[in-house]
């Protein structure tokens, strides 16, 4: 089942919900309509039991070169406050299923912020990441200063945020910003292979693992461990836990149902 929206394409195949940014002429610059489409697709996949994992990528020579500068150039602070677009954007980070990003070309500004909301990132060789907002007289506003700093620490994050310089894929992997670097030709194939592996895992365990790891970013260790423990207990009321352990004892492959 594939669906062509105005600025994205969606598809469900083999338990994977695909979201493909599709505005290649402007390097997938993210306008407001595209944000709504991405968030609506991700939320709909999150609710759809057919989808186990979400995979986001971009058509053309960029994942996304940032928010659409043309659309926002004349905005006033009050218009932005009233539009409250960040509220829509923030919902992407609330998606419970794992989100795999397959990025290439340029991953800049809002495009980088979107990538940083993913849970596992595959990048093609020669991908360039960065926050060039400073060169436009602004700064990231959709989580860039926070998420990058939590990943690489204050000194490194400021180095990139203050200059607006572009980070190579090699640097990004060194700082723990991405997981894998692959040849561009096999980027999607590798991300799909990984997504299929996740799709074979018990879905409730996947979402509770994701939730617990995200809490580790915000919570002190003790509180995080209490949160983790509740999720651990919760999994013992799932059918998948019974099936997973029974299958192990019976020396067969488990048949997880997401219940
Ligand atoms: N917005 C609009 N158009 C863009 C664009 C962008 N961010 N990036 C590229 N384009 C367009 C170019 O204008 C050009 O259009 P035409 O001239 O062909 O009509 C086309 O894409 C191809 O781009 P170039 O000709 O520039 O291609 P090059 O290979 O020479 O350069 C580049 C590629 C990526 C280095 C360059 O295009 C570039 O510097 N782009 C801008 C990068 C940037 O500054 N990005 C940060 C934008 S600020 C928000 C959430 C998030 C944000 C804001 C609000 N809310 C929820 C409210 C985030 C803000 C940002 O991201």
PDB file of C-alpha atoms and ligand atoms in Angstrom:
ATOM      1  CA  UNK A   1       0.000   0.000   0.000  1.00  0.00           C
ATOM      2  CA  UNK A   2       1.658   3.264  -1.042  1.00  0.00           C
ATOM      3  CA  UNK A   3       0.374   6.775  -0.717  1.00  0.00           C
ATOM      4  CA  UNK A   4       1.487   9.968  -2.433  1.00  0.00           C
ATOM      5  CA  UNK A   5       0.827  13.090  -0.333  1.00  0.00           C
ATOM      6  CA  UNK A   6       1.779  16.616  -1.315  1.00  0.00           C
ATOM      7  CA  UNK A   7       5.305  16.583   0.136  1.00  0.00           C
ATOM      8  CA  UNK A   8       5.894  13.025   1.323  1.00  0.00           C
ATOM      9  CA  UNK A   9       5.291   9.469   0.171  1.00  0.00           C
ATOM     10  CA  UNK A  10       4.212   6.716   2.539  1.00  0.00           C
ATOM     11  CA  UNK A  11       4.124   2.974   2.195  1.00  0.00           C
ATOM     12  CA  UNK A  12       3.741  -0.121   4.360  1.00  0.00           C
ATOM     13  CA  UNK A  13       5.720  -3.237   3.491  1.00  0.00           C
ATOM     14  CA  UNK A  14       7.048  -6.152   5.571  1.00  0.00           C
ATOM     15  CA  UNK A  15       6.063  -4.490   8.850  1.00  0.00           C
ATOM     16  CA  UNK A  16       7.889  -1.277   7.924  1.00  0.00           C
ATOM     17  CA  UNK A  17       6.087   2.057   7.636  1.00  0.00           C
ATOM     18  CA  UNK A  18       8.044   4.135   5.117  1.00  0.00           C
ATOM     19  CA  UNK A  19       8.001   7.940   5.169  1.00  0.00           C
ATOM     20  CA  UNK A  20       9.886   9.483   2.256  1.00  0.00           C
ATOM     21  CA  UNK A  21      10.377  13.241   2.083  1.00  0.00           C
ATOM     22  CA  UNK A  22       9.564  14.186  -1.458  1.00  0.00           C
ATOM     23  CA  UNK A  23      10.406  17.770  -2.351  1.00  0.00           C
ATOM     24  CA  UNK A  24      13.705  17.071  -4.085  1.00  0.00           C
ATOM     25  CA  UNK A  25      13.838  20.273  -6.175  1.00  0.00           C
ATOM     26  CA  UNK A  26      14.424  22.283  -2.983  1.00  0.00           C
ATOM     27  CA  UNK A  27      16.438  19.547  -1.249  1.00  0.00           C
ATOM     28  CA  UNK A  28      13.376  18.494   0.780  1.00  0.00           C
ATOM     29  CA  UNK A  29      13.171  21.865   2.535  1.00  0.00           C
ATOM     30  CA  UNK A  30      10.610  21.268   5.251  1.00  0.00           C
ATOM     31  CA  UNK A  31       7.605  23.563   5.017  1.00  0.00           C
ATOM     32  CA  UNK A  32       4.659  23.592   7.406  1.00  0.00           C
ATOM     33  CA  UNK A  33       2.520  21.312   5.299  1.00  0.00           C
ATOM     34  CA  UNK A  34       5.377  18.788   5.147  1.00  0.00           C
ATOM     35  CA  UNK A  35       5.725  18.851   8.955  1.00  0.00           C
ATOM     36  CA  UNK A  36       1.981  18.107   9.266  1.00  0.00           C
ATOM     37  CA  UNK A  37       2.243  15.278   6.740  1.00  0.00           C
ATOM     38  CA  UNK A  38       5.299  13.709   8.423  1.00  0.00           C
ATOM     39  CA  UNK A  39       3.736  13.867  11.880  1.00  0.00           C
ATOM     40  CA  UNK A  40       0.350  12.571  10.695  1.00  0.00           C
ATOM     41  CA  UNK A  41       2.011   9.652   8.880  1.00  0.00           C
ATOM     42  CA  UNK A  42       4.202   8.774  11.864  1.00  0.00           C
ATOM     43  CA  UNK A  43       1.233   8.901  14.254  1.00  0.00           C
ATOM     44  CA  UNK A  44      -0.888   6.813  11.936  1.00  0.00           C
ATOM     45  CA  UNK A  45       1.908   4.188  11.636  1.00  0.00           C
ATOM     46  CA  UNK A  46       2.242   4.275  15.425  1.00  0.00           C
ATOM     47  CA  UNK A  47      -1.415   3.243  15.722  1.00  0.00           C
ATOM     48  CA  UNK A  48      -1.319   0.664  12.925  1.00  0.00           C
ATOM     49  CA  UNK A  49      -0.575  -2.892  14.159  1.00  0.00           C
ATOM     50  CA  UNK A  50       0.677  -3.821  10.670  1.00  0.00           C
ATOM     51  CA  UNK A  51       3.610  -1.420  11.215  1.00  0.00           C
ATOM     52  CA  UNK A  52       6.362  -2.515  13.583  1.00  0.00           C
ATOM     53  CA  UNK A  53       9.074  -0.006  12.648  1.00  0.00           C
ATOM     54  CA  UNK A  54       9.086   3.380  10.901  1.00  0.00           C
ATOM     55  CA  UNK A  55      11.749   4.191   8.316  1.00  0.00           C
ATOM     56  CA  UNK A  56      12.228   7.802   7.229  1.00  0.00           C
ATOM     57  CA  UNK A  57      14.361   8.907   4.275  1.00  0.00           C
ATOM     58  CA  UNK A  58      14.479  11.593   1.597  1.00  0.00           C
ATOM     59  CA  UNK A  59      14.243  11.549  -2.187  1.00  0.00           C
ATOM     60  CA  UNK A  60      16.884  13.314  -4.265  1.00  0.00           C
ATOM     61  CA  UNK A  61      20.290  14.614  -3.196  1.00  0.00           C
ATOM     62  CA  UNK A  62      19.393  15.484   0.415  1.00  0.00           C
ATOM     63  CA  UNK A  63      17.584  14.057   3.388  1.00  0.00           C
ATOM     64  CA  UNK A  64      16.510  17.637   4.134  1.00  0.00           C
ATOM     65  CA  UNK A  65      18.381  20.946   3.870  1.00  0.00           C
ATOM     66  CA  UNK A  66      16.395  22.477   6.714  1.00  0.00           C
ATOM     67  CA  UNK A  67      13.130  24.257   7.233  1.00  0.00           C
ATOM     68  CA  UNK A  68      11.815  26.152   4.215  1.00  0.00           C
ATOM     69  CA  UNK A  69      13.628  29.498   4.434  1.00  0.00           C
ATOM     70  CA  UNK A  70      11.384  31.022   1.794  1.00  0.00           C
ATOM     71  CA  UNK A  71       8.275  30.225   3.811  1.00  0.00           C
ATOM     72  CA  UNK A  72       9.548  31.619   7.113  1.00  0.00           C
ATOM     73  CA  UNK A  73      11.658  34.585   5.989  1.00  0.00           C
ATOM     74  CA  UNK A  74       8.939  37.209   6.678  1.00  0.00           C
ATOM     75  CA  UNK A  75       7.467  35.642   9.817  1.00  0.00           C
ATOM     76  CA  UNK A  76       7.192  37.694  12.986  1.00  0.00           C
ATOM     77  CA  UNK A  77       7.750  36.276  16.476  1.00  0.00           C
ATOM     78  CA  UNK A  78       4.059  36.673  17.236  1.00  0.00           C
ATOM     79  CA  UNK A  79       3.003  34.871  14.061  1.00  0.00           C
ATOM     80  CA  UNK A  80       5.331  31.992  14.970  1.00  0.00           C
ATOM     81  CA  UNK A  81       4.013  31.909  18.534  1.00  0.00           C
ATOM     82  CA  UNK A  82       0.421  31.850  17.290  1.00  0.00           C
ATOM     83  CA  UNK A  83       1.167  29.222  14.626  1.00  0.00           C
ATOM     84  CA  UNK A  84       2.640  27.043  17.380  1.00  0.00           C
ATOM     85  CA  UNK A  85       4.216  24.792  14.756  1.00  0.00           C
ATOM     86  CA  UNK A  86       6.651  23.361  17.269  1.00  0.00           C
ATOM     87  CA  UNK A  87       3.757  21.662  19.059  1.00  0.00           C
ATOM     88  CA  UNK A  88       3.087  19.633  15.902  1.00  0.00           C
ATOM     89  CA  UNK A  89       6.799  18.935  15.417  1.00  0.00           C
ATOM     90  CA  UNK A  90       7.177  17.792  19.055  1.00  0.00           C
ATOM     91  CA  UNK A  91       4.625  15.029  18.447  1.00  0.00           C
ATOM     92  CA  UNK A  92       7.121  13.247  16.167  1.00  0.00           C
ATOM     93  CA  UNK A  93       9.338  12.622  19.206  1.00  0.00           C
ATOM     94  CA  UNK A  94       6.386  11.085  21.060  1.00  0.00           C
ATOM     95  CA  UNK A  95       5.995   8.239  18.576  1.00  0.00           C
ATOM     96  CA  UNK A  96       6.405   4.986  20.479  1.00  0.00           C
ATOM     97  CA  UNK A  97       7.599   2.645  17.737  1.00  0.00           C
ATOM     98  CA  UNK A  98      11.284   2.696  16.740  1.00  0.00           C
ATOM     99  CA  UNK A  99      12.092   5.210  14.007  1.00  0.00           C
ATOM    100  CA  UNK A 100      15.012   4.409  11.709  1.00  0.00           C
ATOM    101  CA  UNK A 101      16.476   7.273   9.691  1.00  0.00           C
ATOM    102  CA  UNK A 102      18.264   6.622   6.384  1.00  0.00           C
ATOM    103  CA  UNK A 103      19.944   9.915   5.549  1.00  0.00           C
ATOM    104  CA  UNK A 104      22.165  11.132   2.725  1.00  0.00           C
ATOM    105  CA  UNK A 105      23.394  14.309   1.075  1.00  0.00           C
ATOM    106  CA  UNK A 106      22.498  17.263   3.282  1.00  0.00           C
ATOM    107  CA  UNK A 107      21.038  16.880   6.774  1.00  0.00           C
ATOM    108  CA  UNK A 108      20.798  20.483   7.877  1.00  0.00           C
ATOM    109  CA  UNK A 109      18.888  22.658  10.312  1.00  0.00           C
ATOM    110  CA  UNK A 110      15.354  21.326  10.722  1.00  0.00           C
ATOM    111  CA  UNK A 111      16.418  18.278   8.689  1.00  0.00           C
ATOM    112  CA  UNK A 112      19.077  17.524  11.300  1.00  0.00           C
ATOM    113  CA  UNK A 113      16.529  18.133  14.072  1.00  0.00           C
ATOM    114  CA  UNK A 114      14.219  15.631  12.426  1.00  0.00           C
ATOM    115  CA  UNK A 115      17.069  13.112  12.110  1.00  0.00           C
ATOM    116  CA  UNK A 116      17.974  13.598  15.781  1.00  0.00           C
ATOM    117  CA  UNK A 117      14.421  12.510  16.693  1.00  0.00           C
ATOM    118  CA  UNK A 118      15.100   9.135  15.038  1.00  0.00           C
ATOM    119  CA  UNK A 119      16.200   6.201  17.171  1.00  0.00           C
ATOM    120  CA  UNK A 120      18.777   4.650  14.856  1.00  0.00           C
ATOM    121  CA  UNK A 121      20.506   6.548  12.039  1.00  0.00           C
ATOM    122  CA  UNK A 122      22.058   5.080   8.902  1.00  0.00           C
ATOM    123  CA  UNK A 123      23.969   7.610   6.824  1.00  0.00           C
ATOM    124  CA  UNK A 124      25.460   7.390   3.365  1.00  0.00           C
ATOM    125  CA  UNK A 125      29.150   8.186   2.900  1.00  0.00           C
ATOM    126  CA  UNK A 126      29.731  11.910   2.298  1.00  0.00           C
ATOM    127  CA  UNK A 127      26.537  12.939   4.099  1.00  0.00           C
ATOM    128  CA  UNK A 128      26.905  16.416   5.618  1.00  0.00           C
ATOM    129  CA  UNK A 129      25.212  17.320   8.901  1.00  0.00           C
ATOM    130  CA  UNK A 130      24.924  20.726  10.480  1.00  0.00           C
ATOM    131  CA  UNK A 131      23.038  23.586  12.003  1.00  0.00           C
ATOM    132  CA  UNK A 132      23.599  26.533   9.635  1.00  0.00           C
ATOM    133  CA  UNK A 133      20.881  28.604  11.347  1.00  0.00           C
ATOM    134  CA  UNK A 134      23.501  30.951  12.820  1.00  0.00           C
ATOM    135  CA  UNK A 135      24.366  32.056   9.265  1.00  0.00           C
ATOM    136  CA  UNK A 136      20.749  33.155   8.845  1.00  0.00           C
ATOM    137  CA  UNK A 137      20.763  35.177  12.067  1.00  0.00           C
ATOM    138  CA  UNK A 138      18.756  32.602  13.989  1.00  0.00           C
ATOM    139  CA  UNK A 139      19.287  29.361  15.889  1.00  0.00           C
ATOM    140  CA  UNK A 140      17.744  25.888  16.005  1.00  0.00           C
ATOM    141  CA  UNK A 141      14.322  25.902  17.625  1.00  0.00           C
ATOM    142  CA  UNK A 142      13.026  22.377  17.217  1.00  0.00           C
ATOM    143  CA  UNK A 143      15.338  20.698  19.737  1.00  0.00           C
ATOM    144  CA  UNK A 144      18.696  21.050  17.926  1.00  0.00           C
ATOM    145  CA  UNK A 145      20.640  22.741  20.730  1.00  0.00           C
ATOM    146  CA  UNK A 146      19.244  20.298  23.295  1.00  0.00           C
ATOM    147  CA  UNK A 147      19.469  16.968  21.473  1.00  0.00           C
ATOM    148  CA  UNK A 148      22.905  17.608  19.959  1.00  0.00           C
ATOM    149  CA  UNK A 149      24.293  18.657  23.361  1.00  0.00           C
ATOM    150  CA  UNK A 150      22.873  15.569  25.061  1.00  0.00           C
ATOM    151  CA  UNK A 151      24.571  13.422  22.424  1.00  0.00           C
ATOM    152  CA  UNK A 152      28.012  15.027  22.193  1.00  0.00           C
ATOM    153  CA  UNK A 153      28.356  17.287  25.267  1.00  0.00           C
ATOM    154  CA  UNK A 154      28.542  21.068  25.598  1.00  0.00           C
ATOM    155  CA  UNK A 155      31.968  21.801  24.100  1.00  0.00           C
ATOM    156  CA  UNK A 156      31.499  19.818  20.905  1.00  0.00           C
ATOM    157  CA  UNK A 157      27.892  20.897  20.413  1.00  0.00           C
ATOM    158  CA  UNK A 158      28.810  24.562  20.741  1.00  0.00           C
ATOM    159  CA  UNK A 159      31.659  24.151  18.277  1.00  0.00           C
ATOM    160  CA  UNK A 160      29.176  23.141  15.567  1.00  0.00           C
ATOM    161  CA  UNK A 161      26.251  25.315  16.614  1.00  0.00           C
ATOM    162  CA  UNK A 162      28.273  28.531  16.896  1.00  0.00           C
ATOM    163  CA  UNK A 163      30.030  28.164  13.550  1.00  0.00           C
ATOM    164  CA  UNK A 164      27.243  26.560  11.535  1.00  0.00           C
ATOM    165  CA  UNK A 165      29.965  24.398   9.953  1.00  0.00           C
ATOM    166  CA  UNK A 166      29.040  21.110   8.375  1.00  0.00           C
ATOM    167  CA  UNK A 167      29.999  17.842  10.074  1.00  0.00           C
ATOM    168  CA  UNK A 168      31.031  14.859   7.977  1.00  0.00           C
ATOM    169  CA  UNK A 169      29.487  11.426   8.459  1.00  0.00           C
ATOM    170  CA  UNK A 170      32.837  10.282   9.895  1.00  0.00           C
ATOM    171  CA  UNK A 171      32.716  13.039  12.515  1.00  0.00           C
ATOM    172  CA  UNK A 172      29.046  12.332  13.231  1.00  0.00           C
ATOM    173  CA  UNK A 173      29.731   8.660  13.903  1.00  0.00           C
ATOM    174  CA  UNK A 174      32.701   9.536  16.089  1.00  0.00           C
ATOM    175  CA  UNK A 175      30.447  11.738  18.278  1.00  0.00           C
ATOM    176  CA  UNK A 176      27.722   9.101  18.547  1.00  0.00           C
ATOM    177  CA  UNK A 177      25.276  11.111  16.426  1.00  0.00           C
ATOM    178  CA  UNK A 178      24.743   8.307  13.886  1.00  0.00           C
ATOM    179  CA  UNK A 179      24.966   4.527  14.003  1.00  0.00           C
ATOM    180  CA  UNK A 180      26.258   3.346  10.618  1.00  0.00           C
ATOM    181  CA  UNK A 181      27.896   4.722   7.487  1.00  0.00           C
ATOM    182  CA  UNK A 182      27.178   2.838   4.279  1.00  0.00           C
ATOM    183  CA  UNK A 183      27.617   3.372   0.546  1.00  0.00           C
ATOM    184  CA  UNK A 184      24.859   5.610  -0.837  1.00  0.00           C
ATOM    185  CA  UNK A 185      23.742   2.917  -3.307  1.00  0.00           C
ATOM    186  CA  UNK A 186      22.881   0.508  -0.471  1.00  0.00           C
ATOM    187  CA  UNK A 187      21.644   3.012   2.110  1.00  0.00           C
ATOM    188  CA  UNK A 188      17.971   2.115   1.879  1.00  0.00           C
ATOM    189  CA  UNK A 189      18.688  -1.590   1.472  1.00  0.00           C
ATOM    190  CA  UNK A 190      20.773  -1.637   4.668  1.00  0.00           C
ATOM    191  CA  UNK A 191      18.218   0.411   6.608  1.00  0.00           C
ATOM    192  CA  UNK A 192      15.438  -1.913   5.420  1.00  0.00           C
ATOM    193  CA  UNK A 193      17.458  -4.981   6.423  1.00  0.00           C
ATOM    194  CA  UNK A 194      17.910  -3.543   9.912  1.00  0.00           C
ATOM    195  CA  UNK A 195      14.230  -2.486  10.107  1.00  0.00           C
ATOM    196  CA  UNK A 196      13.116  -6.010   9.150  1.00  0.00           C
ATOM    197  CA  UNK A 197      15.237  -7.398  11.952  1.00  0.00           C
ATOM    198  CA  UNK A 198      13.448  -5.073  14.411  1.00  0.00           C
ATOM    199  CA  UNK A 199      10.081  -5.925  12.857  1.00  0.00           C
ATOM    200  CA  UNK A 200      10.661  -9.575  13.839  1.00  0.00           C
ATOM    201  CA  UNK A 201      11.090  -8.618  17.501  1.00  0.00           C
ATOM    202  CA  UNK A 202       8.154  -8.400  19.962  1.00  0.00           C
ATOM    203  CA  UNK A 203       6.564  -4.983  19.347  1.00  0.00           C
ATOM    204  CA  UNK A 204       5.623  -4.188  22.948  1.00  0.00           C
ATOM    205  CA  UNK A 205       9.155  -4.905  24.153  1.00  0.00           C
ATOM    206  CA  UNK A 206      10.479  -2.625  21.379  1.00  0.00           C
ATOM    207  CA  UNK A 207       8.316   0.301  22.425  1.00  0.00           C
ATOM    208  CA  UNK A 208       9.059  -0.091  26.142  1.00  0.00           C
ATOM    209  CA  UNK A 209      12.803  -0.362  25.472  1.00  0.00           C
ATOM    210  CA  UNK A 210      12.626   2.837  23.399  1.00  0.00           C
ATOM    211  CA  UNK A 211      10.610   4.591  26.094  1.00  0.00           C
ATOM    212  CA  UNK A 212      13.061   3.528  28.825  1.00  0.00           C
ATOM    213  CA  UNK A 213      16.144   4.624  26.877  1.00  0.00           C
ATOM    214  CA  UNK A 214      14.592   8.023  26.122  1.00  0.00           C
ATOM    215  CA  UNK A 215      13.888   8.438  29.834  1.00  0.00           C
ATOM    216  CA  UNK A 216      17.594   7.798  30.536  1.00  0.00           C
ATOM    217  CA  UNK A 217      18.325  11.066  28.731  1.00  0.00           C
ATOM    218  CA  UNK A 218      16.120  13.084  31.085  1.00  0.00           C
ATOM    219  CA  UNK A 219      16.038  11.173  34.358  1.00  0.00           C
ATOM    220  CA  UNK A 220      18.674  10.764  37.080  1.00  0.00           C
ATOM    221  CA  UNK A 221      19.924   7.142  37.273  1.00  0.00           C
ATOM    222  CA  UNK A 222      17.799   6.038  40.234  1.00  0.00           C
ATOM    223  CA  UNK A 223      14.522   7.409  38.809  1.00  0.00           C
ATOM    224  CA  UNK A 224      15.405   5.969  35.398  1.00  0.00           C
ATOM    225  CA  UNK A 225      15.940   2.553  36.925  1.00  0.00           C
ATOM    226  CA  UNK A 226      12.581   2.684  38.707  1.00  0.00           C
ATOM    227  CA  UNK A 227      10.964   3.560  35.379  1.00  0.00           C
ATOM    228  CA  UNK A 228      12.811   0.724  33.648  1.00  0.00           C
ATOM    229  CA  UNK A 229      11.679  -1.749  36.319  1.00  0.00           C
ATOM    230  CA  UNK A 230       7.990  -0.860  35.861  1.00  0.00           C
ATOM    231  CA  UNK A 231       8.319  -1.517  32.127  1.00  0.00           C
ATOM    232  CA  UNK A 232      10.125  -4.788  32.840  1.00  0.00           C
ATOM    233  CA  UNK A 233       7.256  -5.905  35.089  1.00  0.00           C
ATOM    234  CA  UNK A 234       4.700  -4.707  32.532  1.00  0.00           C
ATOM    235  CA  UNK A 235       6.162  -6.992  29.845  1.00  0.00           C
ATOM    236  CA  UNK A 236       5.348 -10.002  32.024  1.00  0.00           C
ATOM    237  CA  UNK A 237       1.684  -9.334  31.386  1.00  0.00           C
ATOM    238  CA  UNK A 238       2.168  -9.585  27.606  1.00  0.00           C
ATOM    239  CA  UNK A 239       1.406 -12.716  25.601  1.00  0.00           C
ATOM    240  CA  UNK A 240       4.690 -12.149  23.772  1.00  0.00           C
ATOM    241  CA  UNK A 241       6.673 -12.687  26.996  1.00  0.00           C
ATOM    242  CA  UNK A 242       4.928 -16.026  27.560  1.00  0.00           C
ATOM    243  CA  UNK A 243       5.471 -16.976  23.904  1.00  0.00           C
ATOM    244  CA  UNK A 244       9.118 -15.825  23.843  1.00  0.00           C
ATOM    245  CA  UNK A 245      10.090 -17.828  26.922  1.00  0.00           C
ATOM    246  CA  UNK A 246       8.001 -20.865  25.940  1.00  0.00           C
ATOM    247  CA  UNK A 247       9.582 -20.893  22.480  1.00  0.00           C
ATOM    248  CA  UNK A 248      13.045 -20.784  24.050  1.00  0.00           C
ATOM    249  CA  UNK A 249      12.253 -23.790  26.268  1.00  0.00           C
ATOM    250  CA  UNK A 250      10.714 -25.670  23.328  1.00  0.00           C
ATOM    251  CA  UNK A 251      13.725 -24.794  21.126  1.00  0.00           C
ATOM    252  CA  UNK A 252      11.649 -23.180  18.374  1.00  0.00           C
ATOM    253  CA  UNK A 253      11.263 -19.698  16.849  1.00  0.00           C
ATOM    254  CA  UNK A 254       8.810 -17.484  18.753  1.00  0.00           C
ATOM    255  CA  UNK A 255       5.685 -16.214  17.045  1.00  0.00           C
ATOM    256  CA  UNK A 256       5.189 -12.723  18.453  1.00  0.00           C
ATOM    257  CA  UNK A 257       1.779 -11.121  18.107  1.00  0.00           C
ATOM    258  CA  UNK A 258       2.277  -7.725  19.711  1.00  0.00           C
ATOM    259  CA  UNK A 259      -0.142  -8.569  22.524  1.00  0.00           C
TER     260      UNK A 259
HETATM  261  N1  LIG B   1      14.748  26.319   2.267  1.00  0.00           N
HETATM  262  C1  LIG B   1      14.272  26.638   1.037  1.00  0.00           C
HETATM  263  N2  LIG B   1      14.885  26.283  -0.107  1.00  0.00           N
HETATM  264  C2  LIG B   1      16.033  25.606  -0.026  1.00  0.00           C
HETATM  265  C3  LIG B   1      16.603  25.247   1.218  1.00  0.00           C
HETATM  266  C4  LIG B   1      15.907  25.631   2.416  1.00  0.00           C
HETATM  267  N3  LIG B   1      16.348  25.310   3.636  1.00  0.00           N
HETATM  268  N4  LIG B   1      17.758  24.585   0.977  1.00  0.00           N
HETATM  269  C5  LIG B   1      17.902  24.518  -0.364  1.00  0.00           C
HETATM  270  N5  LIG B   1      16.864  25.144  -0.969  1.00  0.00           N
HETATM  271  C6  LIG B   1      16.637  25.284  -2.410  1.00  0.00           C
HETATM  272  C7  LIG B   1      17.555  26.302  -3.028  1.00  0.00           C
HETATM  273  O1  LIG B   1      17.039  27.604  -2.845  1.00  0.00           O
HETATM  274  C8  LIG B   1      17.549  25.863  -4.475  1.00  0.00           C
HETATM  275  O2  LIG B   1      16.341  26.291  -5.046  1.00  0.00           O
HETATM  276  P1  LIG B   1      16.343  26.898  -6.572  1.00  0.00           P
HETATM  277  O3  LIG B   1      17.264  28.037  -6.522  1.00  0.00           O
HETATM  278  O4  LIG B   1      16.838  25.772  -7.425  1.00  0.00           O
HETATM  279  O5  LIG B   1      14.904  27.248  -6.793  1.00  0.00           O
HETATM  280  C9  LIG B   1      17.509  24.345  -4.379  1.00  0.00           C
HETATM  281  O6  LIG B   1      16.995  24.067  -3.057  1.00  0.00           O
HETATM  282  C10 LIG B   1      18.868  23.700  -4.522  1.00  0.00           C
HETATM  283  O7  LIG B   1      19.716  24.313  -3.578  1.00  0.00           O
HETATM  284  P2  LIG B   1      21.142  24.955  -3.998  1.00  0.00           P
HETATM  285  O8  LIG B   1      21.123  25.433  -5.408  1.00  0.00           O
HETATM  286  O9  LIG B   1      21.490  25.935  -2.936  1.00  0.00           O
HETATM  287  O10 LIG B   1      22.076  23.656  -3.927  1.00  0.00           O
HETATM  288  P3  LIG B   1      23.605  23.593  -3.558  1.00  0.00           P
HETATM  289  O11 LIG B   1      24.036  22.196  -3.786  1.00  0.00           O
HETATM  290  O12 LIG B   1      24.384  24.692  -4.230  1.00  0.00           O
HETATM  291  O13 LIG B   1      23.679  23.889  -1.982  1.00  0.00           O
HETATM  292  C11 LIG B   1      23.013  23.632   0.305  1.00  0.00           C
HETATM  293  C12 LIG B   1      23.108  22.990  -1.106  1.00  0.00           C
HETATM  294  C13 LIG B   1      22.268  22.643   1.197  1.00  0.00           C
HETATM  295  C14 LIG B   1      24.422  23.850   0.849  1.00  0.00           C
HETATM  296  C15 LIG B   1      22.271  24.978   0.199  1.00  0.00           C
HETATM  297  O14 LIG B   1      21.050  24.764  -0.525  1.00  0.00           O
HETATM  298  C16 LIG B   1      21.929  25.570   1.537  1.00  0.00           C
HETATM  299  O15 LIG B   1      22.779  26.176   2.205  1.00  0.00           O
HETATM  300  N6  LIG B   1      20.642  25.485   1.948  1.00  0.00           N
HETATM  301  C17 LIG B   1      20.146  26.112   3.145  1.00  0.00           C
HETATM  302  C18 LIG B   1      20.604  25.342   4.366  1.00  0.00           C
HETATM  303  C19 LIG B   1      20.105  26.008   5.638  1.00  0.00           C
HETATM  304  O16 LIG B   1      20.457  27.138   5.955  1.00  0.00           O
HETATM  305  N7  LIG B   1      19.276  25.297   6.375  1.00  0.00           N
HETATM  306  C20 LIG B   1      18.767  25.747   7.636  1.00  0.00           C
HETATM  307  C21 LIG B   1      17.425  26.420   7.426  1.00  0.00           C
HETATM  308  S1  LIG B   1      16.784  27.121   8.937  1.00  0.00           S
HETATM  309  C22 LIG B   1      10.542  25.113  12.828  1.00  0.00           C
HETATM  310  C23 LIG B   1      11.253  23.946  12.842  1.00  0.00           C
HETATM  311  C24 LIG B   1      12.564  23.932  12.397  1.00  0.00           C
HETATM  312  C25 LIG B   1      13.164  25.097  11.931  1.00  0.00           C
HETATM  313  C26 LIG B   1      12.442  26.251  11.908  1.00  0.00           C
HETATM  314  C27 LIG B   1      11.122  26.292  12.362  1.00  0.00           C
HETATM  315  N8  LIG B   1       9.130  25.174  13.279  1.00  0.00           N
HETATM  316  C28 LIG B   1       8.496  23.902  13.659  1.00  0.00           C
HETATM  317  C29 LIG B   1       8.451  26.399  13.369  1.00  0.00           C
HETATM  318  C30 LIG B   1      14.500  25.020  11.381  1.00  0.00           C
HETATM  319  C31 LIG B   1      15.112  26.061  10.734  1.00  0.00           C
HETATM  320  C32 LIG B   1      16.049  25.773   9.659  1.00  0.00           C
HETATM  321  O17 LIG B   1      16.244  24.658   9.280  1.00  0.00           O
END
